[in-house]
Amino acid sequence: MLSFAAPWLLLTAAALPLLWWLLRILPPAPRRQDFPALRLLLGLTASAPSPARSPLWLVLLRLTLAAALIAAAAHPLWNAAPPLAEGPLLLVVDDGWAAAHSWPQTRDELLRLLDQAERKGRPTRLLTTAVKPELRNGGARAWAETLEPKPWPSDRATAAHLLEGSPAAQVVWLSDGMEDGGSQTLLDGLRKLGPVRVLAPPTSPLLLAPPRPELAELTPVLRRSSNLPSRTLVVRAADAMGRTLARQEVRFEDGDDQKDAPLSMPAELRNRVARIEIEGENSAAATVLLDARWQRHPVGLAEAAPATSPLLDDLYYIERALPQAELRRGKLGDLLQRPLSLLVLPDGAAPPEDAALRRWIEQGGLLLRLAGPKLAAKPDGLLPVALRNGGRSLGGAMSWTQPQSLGPMPDSGPFAGLIVPPDLKVKSQLLAEPSLGLADKTWARLEDGTPLVTAQRLGKGWLVLLHTTVWPSWSDLGLSGLFPQMLDRLLALSQGLGGGSKDEHPLPPWRLMDGFGHLSQQTGLAEPLPVGPIPPPGPGHPPGLYGTPESSRAVNLAPQLEVPEPMSLPAETLGQKQVPEHDLQPPLLLLALALFLMDMAALWGLKRAGMALALGLALALAILLPPTAGQAAAPLLETRLAWVKTGDPAIDGLSRQGLTSLSALVGRRSNAQLAAPTGVDVERDDLAFYPLLYWPVPDKPFPLSALAQERVNDYLRHGGMILFDSRDGGQGPSDSLRLLTQGLEIPPLTPLPPDHVLTRSFYLLKDCPGRLAGGAVYVQQGGEAGHDDVSPVIIGGHDWAGAWAQDSSGAYRYPAVPGGETQREMALRFGVNLVIYALTGSYKADQLHLPAILERLKP
Amino acid sequence: MAKRPSLFLWNRAQALAEPLPPLHLRAERVAAALSPGRHGRRRSGPGDDFWQFRPYQPGEPVQSMDWRQSAKSDGLFLREKEWAASQTVWLWADSSPSMIWRSRPDLPEKLEQARLLALALAALLLRGGERVGALGLDRTSSALPRLQEDLEAAPAALPALLPPQSEAVLISDFLFPLDALKARLTAAPVRGHLLHLLDPAEEALPYQGRLRLAGLEGEGEMLLPRAEDYREAYAARLAEHRAALGRIAAQAGWSLTSASTIQPPETVLAALFPKLEGRC
């Protein structure tokens, strides 16, 4: 779509016919010719005077020149964005939680509008609408670049108040599309200032409600507005390091507004889940943090004197009976330090008069005491019922009775409904003193009614006694299938809780979520979490983890929000496929220049139009081409490494220094001569020239645009190699790395095998340290024959540039921890290996080093 | 636009003159030159033709007596031969700036053509036993290379007085005021020949379009808005000029030949030959 920035100049095109007439009328410049017989001509007049006419092609040339100049002056634009009017501009940006899922598009549009306004010199003001809205008059562009969505709702009514008294302006409202109650107020306020244009994202946000802690399977609930089309989403559970533990696909059908996402994972992993999020949403409302409350019940097994054989040990049977629970063995005192839901005290373990133990039970713990000879000999005070001295043995040699089996489980206890196997026999048991409340305290009894399991409520917790042993000396209970079921019921009874650390005081903020759902250590204006109900989300109480690193409490955003409904205002859709705007003025001016040169050439007497044309074009091209051709040639001529610009000058500077010293080192130690490394911007530069890209992961990465993803995928497909360095010690692919590499074709990865080519491409290495050490380095699993089995991606976190970087005086900038200079030498060797690997592929996988390796393997 | 004349112009001239027979001038007034030639001087002197018998005076060489005639009559007679002397021809090639021009690169410059023709003529004349020299210099030469040098060294302007008792050949474009020419021709009792040499562009004015013409001898410049329109008028003027030239030549008894540089020099020589021989 062609448009003109200064269309009135096109009116001068009306003068073109006049120009045509003039050019035809005006005679062309005369040629000079020497003529000796001039004497004879002097004084003659023409026999038939007729006007000399310029040749037609010259006239057309000059007309085209004039037309090109007029068109260029009118500044034509191809696919120009709709022009804003003149006058001041007010940009209203919704930066509440609902704006996070479409933030990249919103930000792009905001910056584009600010650029356009700057070009036209319009004063711009910026208004944000999250809780504590802000209105800025100057410095809008710099502020806009740092804007991020906030993890609390927007407060448009207050924003409307801020506008009172504002001068008239044109308004563009980049909204999040969701209604929060104050939209109409804000819109009315905006309409008073001038024409309002509302932009809204094409999709609506999603909410992820946390799962109920008591259920065995974690099932978060996805919520969205009703009447929306079908969509498939993926819910991901990750642990504290960002490793994925489970993924579940969820499909919303047309009109669905709520869906469960059962995350099935092995029970061992369930307790490690720290975070559940909707993949791709990148919003605080779509992220759920889990704390200790969601953990399955940890079971503490207090150790008594070690048994002579494991089969004689009660705890052995309990461990076998609770395979999926988190079991902890230890001394009583240690066990009580950490939160426990069930504590098993076998016969003879620890002084029962422990005040901490009693307190723990009162705070909600379930203590299961097991009977045995020691308890029979010396019953103590921490028992649900009084015991009669001595036990009772059934079916022994000296008794008249037979070993008994269990009676049916009472309905009032937690064992209701369990089927008792008929062949389970109890030979010996502790007897309880009959008392009034005994029947209520009995949870299981034998056939004759004597209690087998008694329990007493102490405060919030239970004190439970099993009147027989678990190991088969007194009964078959530990061997039967009933026992695990009973234990499960007991576990379910005990709610997960904190041990001695349930605080009654406000929790300080520890890690807070930003609008994208990322945790960071910055606390900003957050206040400590008060005791009692959680306050509504705002700058003082953002979602995140409060407390101490050992016991933190998760505050999530989604439970405090209602499902948003779309705004009922007419809005344009944001982020439509942006067609790039082409400025046609330079090409037209170039055309005018070329025509002018041709005219000059024609003036010099070149009769043939073709020659003049060629000369003009040649001059025009000669002016244009050399600068661009020179630029493209430089990277091609020499091999050089490259680092990816992250935008953070500290990281970029470190990358530059690291790669520079690595290039020099490789040149000294091997035959590969590398030129100075360059920084590349994946959005703009061509990656094909560089054998190796070093990509440090920034602290706050943005996912790549589709164009950049395509470039990088192309690079990887065609034999490029990228070293991703997450610079955090390398304990595993982190969230930042995952975000950065969204959309890239990373092959399946495996930790670096010890015999990988990378460890022997130049030096023989055992590991790959950088400035840090101890983490894992990941390479492609297997190999692709088409790529000579070379891994296109190497991922680690050892901050290699930090180890390689030298400052201007040649000293290394950072110490290598923990290995010191030896580790640095290994890091340098790793760097050389990496470069040789990138340049030569895997040919070093052959038998080159085999004799040396065999030599080293010799004992 | 002056081009240094070829060093071997005389070579070409000689080649040109080769196919033609030696040129004997019809000499009417022959200078009192002692060099033997073919022109009878109407007096006794060295020569080949019979002049007269006269009585023998004692003291004269005996070999000169003609015995046959003495036997026929009384007395002793000796045979006298006619004094046959050669004629001197002065050649002039106009080397004014207007001659150093050609309209197309494939044509020779008028001066070059003029000198070529002059040297070819000289070769013919020398073969015919005449003496040739460059007008303006006072010497003759019988070697063509020397003649070429003389032609180049001769002063450009037409000398005020033509040497008497000789012949002259003037080769020029005669694009100067003709009064000077007329004065010189009528002044000296010299018979001569004019060769009017023009460039074909000067004959036809073949230009088109808008021209600014510049003269070579300081005549100034002239703008022709449309050159085609001036052709007829120019042709008329040229015809007038030629006619005037013809009248001057006729009055002085000289011959006039017109030539163009586009014509091959053999043609021009062939046209000049009979004029010099006196047959036409």
Coordinates of N, CA and C in Angstrom, one line a residue, chain A residues 27-28 30-50 52, chain B residues 101 175 177 202 205 207-208 210-216 219-222 226 229-230 234 237-238:
Chain A
P27 N 15.7 24.7 -27.5 CA 16.6 23.9 -28.3 C 17.7 23.3 -27.5
P28 N 18.2 22.2 -27.9 CA 19.3 21.6 -27.2 C 20.6 22.4 -27.3
P30 N 24.1 23.5 -28.6 CA 24.7 23.3 -29.9 C 26.1 22.5 -29.7
R31 N 26.4 21.7 -30.8 CA 27.7 21.1 -30.8 C 28.7 22.1 -31.4
R32 N 29.9 21.9 -30.9 CA 31.0 22.7 -31.5 C 31.7 22.0 -32.6
Q33 N 32.0 22.7 -33.6 CA 32.6 22.1 -34.8 C 33.6 23.1 -35.4
D34 N 34.8 22.7 -35.7 CA 35.7 23.6 -36.4 C 35.4 23.5 -37.9
F35 N 35.4 24.7 -38.5 CA 35.1 24.7 -39.9 C 36.0 25.8 -40.6
P36 N 36.9 25.4 -41.4 CA 37.8 26.4 -42.1 C 37.1 27.3 -43.0
A37 N 36.0 26.8 -43.6 CA 35.4 27.6 -44.6 C 34.3 28.5 -44.1
L38 N 34.5 28.9 -42.8 CA 33.5 29.7 -42.1 C 33.3 31.0 -42.8
R39 N 34.4 31.5 -43.4 CA 34.4 32.7 -44.1 C 33.2 32.8 -45.1
L40 N 33.0 31.7 -45.7 CA 32.0 31.6 -46.7 C 30.6 31.6 -46.1
L41 N 30.5 31.2 -44.8 CA 29.1 31.1 -44.2 C 28.7 32.4 -43.6
L42 N 29.8 33.2 -43.3 CA 29.4 34.4 -42.5 C 28.4 35.3 -43.2
G43 N 27.4 35.7 -42.5 CA 26.4 36.5 -43.1 C 25.3 35.8 -43.7
L44 N 25.4 34.5 -43.8 CA 24.2 33.8 -44.4 C 23.1 33.7 -43.4
T45 N 21.9 33.6 -43.9 CA 20.8 33.3 -43.1 C 20.2 32.0 -43.5
A46 N 19.5 31.3 -42.6 CA 18.9 30.0 -43.0 C 17.9 30.2 -44.1
S47 N 17.9 29.2 -44.9 CA 16.9 29.3 -46.0 C 15.5 29.1 -45.5
A48 N 15.3 28.2 -44.6 CA 14.0 27.9 -44.1 C 14.1 27.7 -42.6
P49 N 14.0 28.8 -41.9 CA 14.2 28.7 -40.4 C 13.1 27.8 -39.8
S50 N 13.4 26.8 -39.0 CA 12.5 26.0 -38.3 C 13.0 25.8 -36.9
A52 N 14.6 24.3 -33.8 CA 15.4 23.1 -33.5 C 14.7 22.4 -32.3
Chain B
W101 N 43.4 20.6 -41.4 CA 42.1 20.2 -40.9 C 41.5 19.1 -41.8
L175 N 41.0 29.7 -49.1 CA 39.9 30.2 -48.3 C 40.4 31.5 -47.6
P177 N 41.0 35.9 -48.4 CA 40.6 37.0 -49.4 C 41.4 36.9 -50.6
E202 N 33.8 20.6 -46.6 CA 33.7 22.0 -47.0 C 33.0 22.2 -48.3
L205 N 28.9 20.8 -46.8 CA 28.3 21.1 -45.5 C 27.3 20.0 -45.0
Y207 N 26.5 18.8 -42.2 CA 26.1 18.7 -40.8 C 24.6 18.8 -40.6
Q208 N 24.2 18.3 -39.4 CA 22.8 18.4 -39.0 C 22.7 18.9 -37.6
R210 N 22.0 21.4 -34.4 CA 22.4 22.7 -33.9 C 23.9 22.8 -33.8
L211 N 24.5 23.7 -34.5 CA 26.0 23.7 -34.6 C 26.5 25.1 -34.2
R212 N 27.6 25.0 -33.5 CA 28.4 26.3 -33.4 C 29.7 26.1 -34.1
L213 N 29.8 26.8 -35.3 CA 31.0 26.6 -36.1 C 32.1 27.6 -35.7
A214 N 33.3 27.1 -35.7 CA 34.4 28.0 -35.3 C 35.4 28.0 -36.4
G215 N 35.8 29.2 -36.8 CA 36.9 29.3 -37.9 C 38.2 29.0 -37.3
L216 N 39.2 28.6 -38.2 CA 40.5 28.2 -37.7 C 41.5 29.4 -37.8
E219 N 38.4 33.7 -37.7 CA 37.2 34.4 -38.2 C 36.1 34.5 -37.2
G220 N 36.2 33.9 -36.1 CA 35.2 34.0 -35.1 C 34.3 32.7 -35.1
E221 N 33.1 32.8 -34.5 CA 32.2 31.7 -34.4 C 30.9 32.1 -35.0
M222 N 30.2 31.0 -35.4 CA 28.8 31.3 -35.9 C 27.9 30.2 -35.4
R226 N 20.1 25.4 -37.3 CA 19.8 24.1 -38.0 C 20.7 24.1 -39.2
D229 N 19.6 23.8 -42.9 CA 19.0 24.9 -43.7 C 20.0 25.8 -44.4
Y230 N 21.3 25.7 -44.0 CA 22.3 26.6 -44.6 C 23.0 25.9 -45.8
Y234 N 25.1 28.0 -48.7 CA 26.6 27.8 -48.6 C 27.1 27.3 -50.0
R237 N 27.5 30.1 -52.2 CA 28.7 31.0 -51.9 C 29.9 30.3 -52.4
L238 N 30.0 29.0 -52.2 CA 31.2 28.3 -52.6 C 31.4 28.4 -54.1

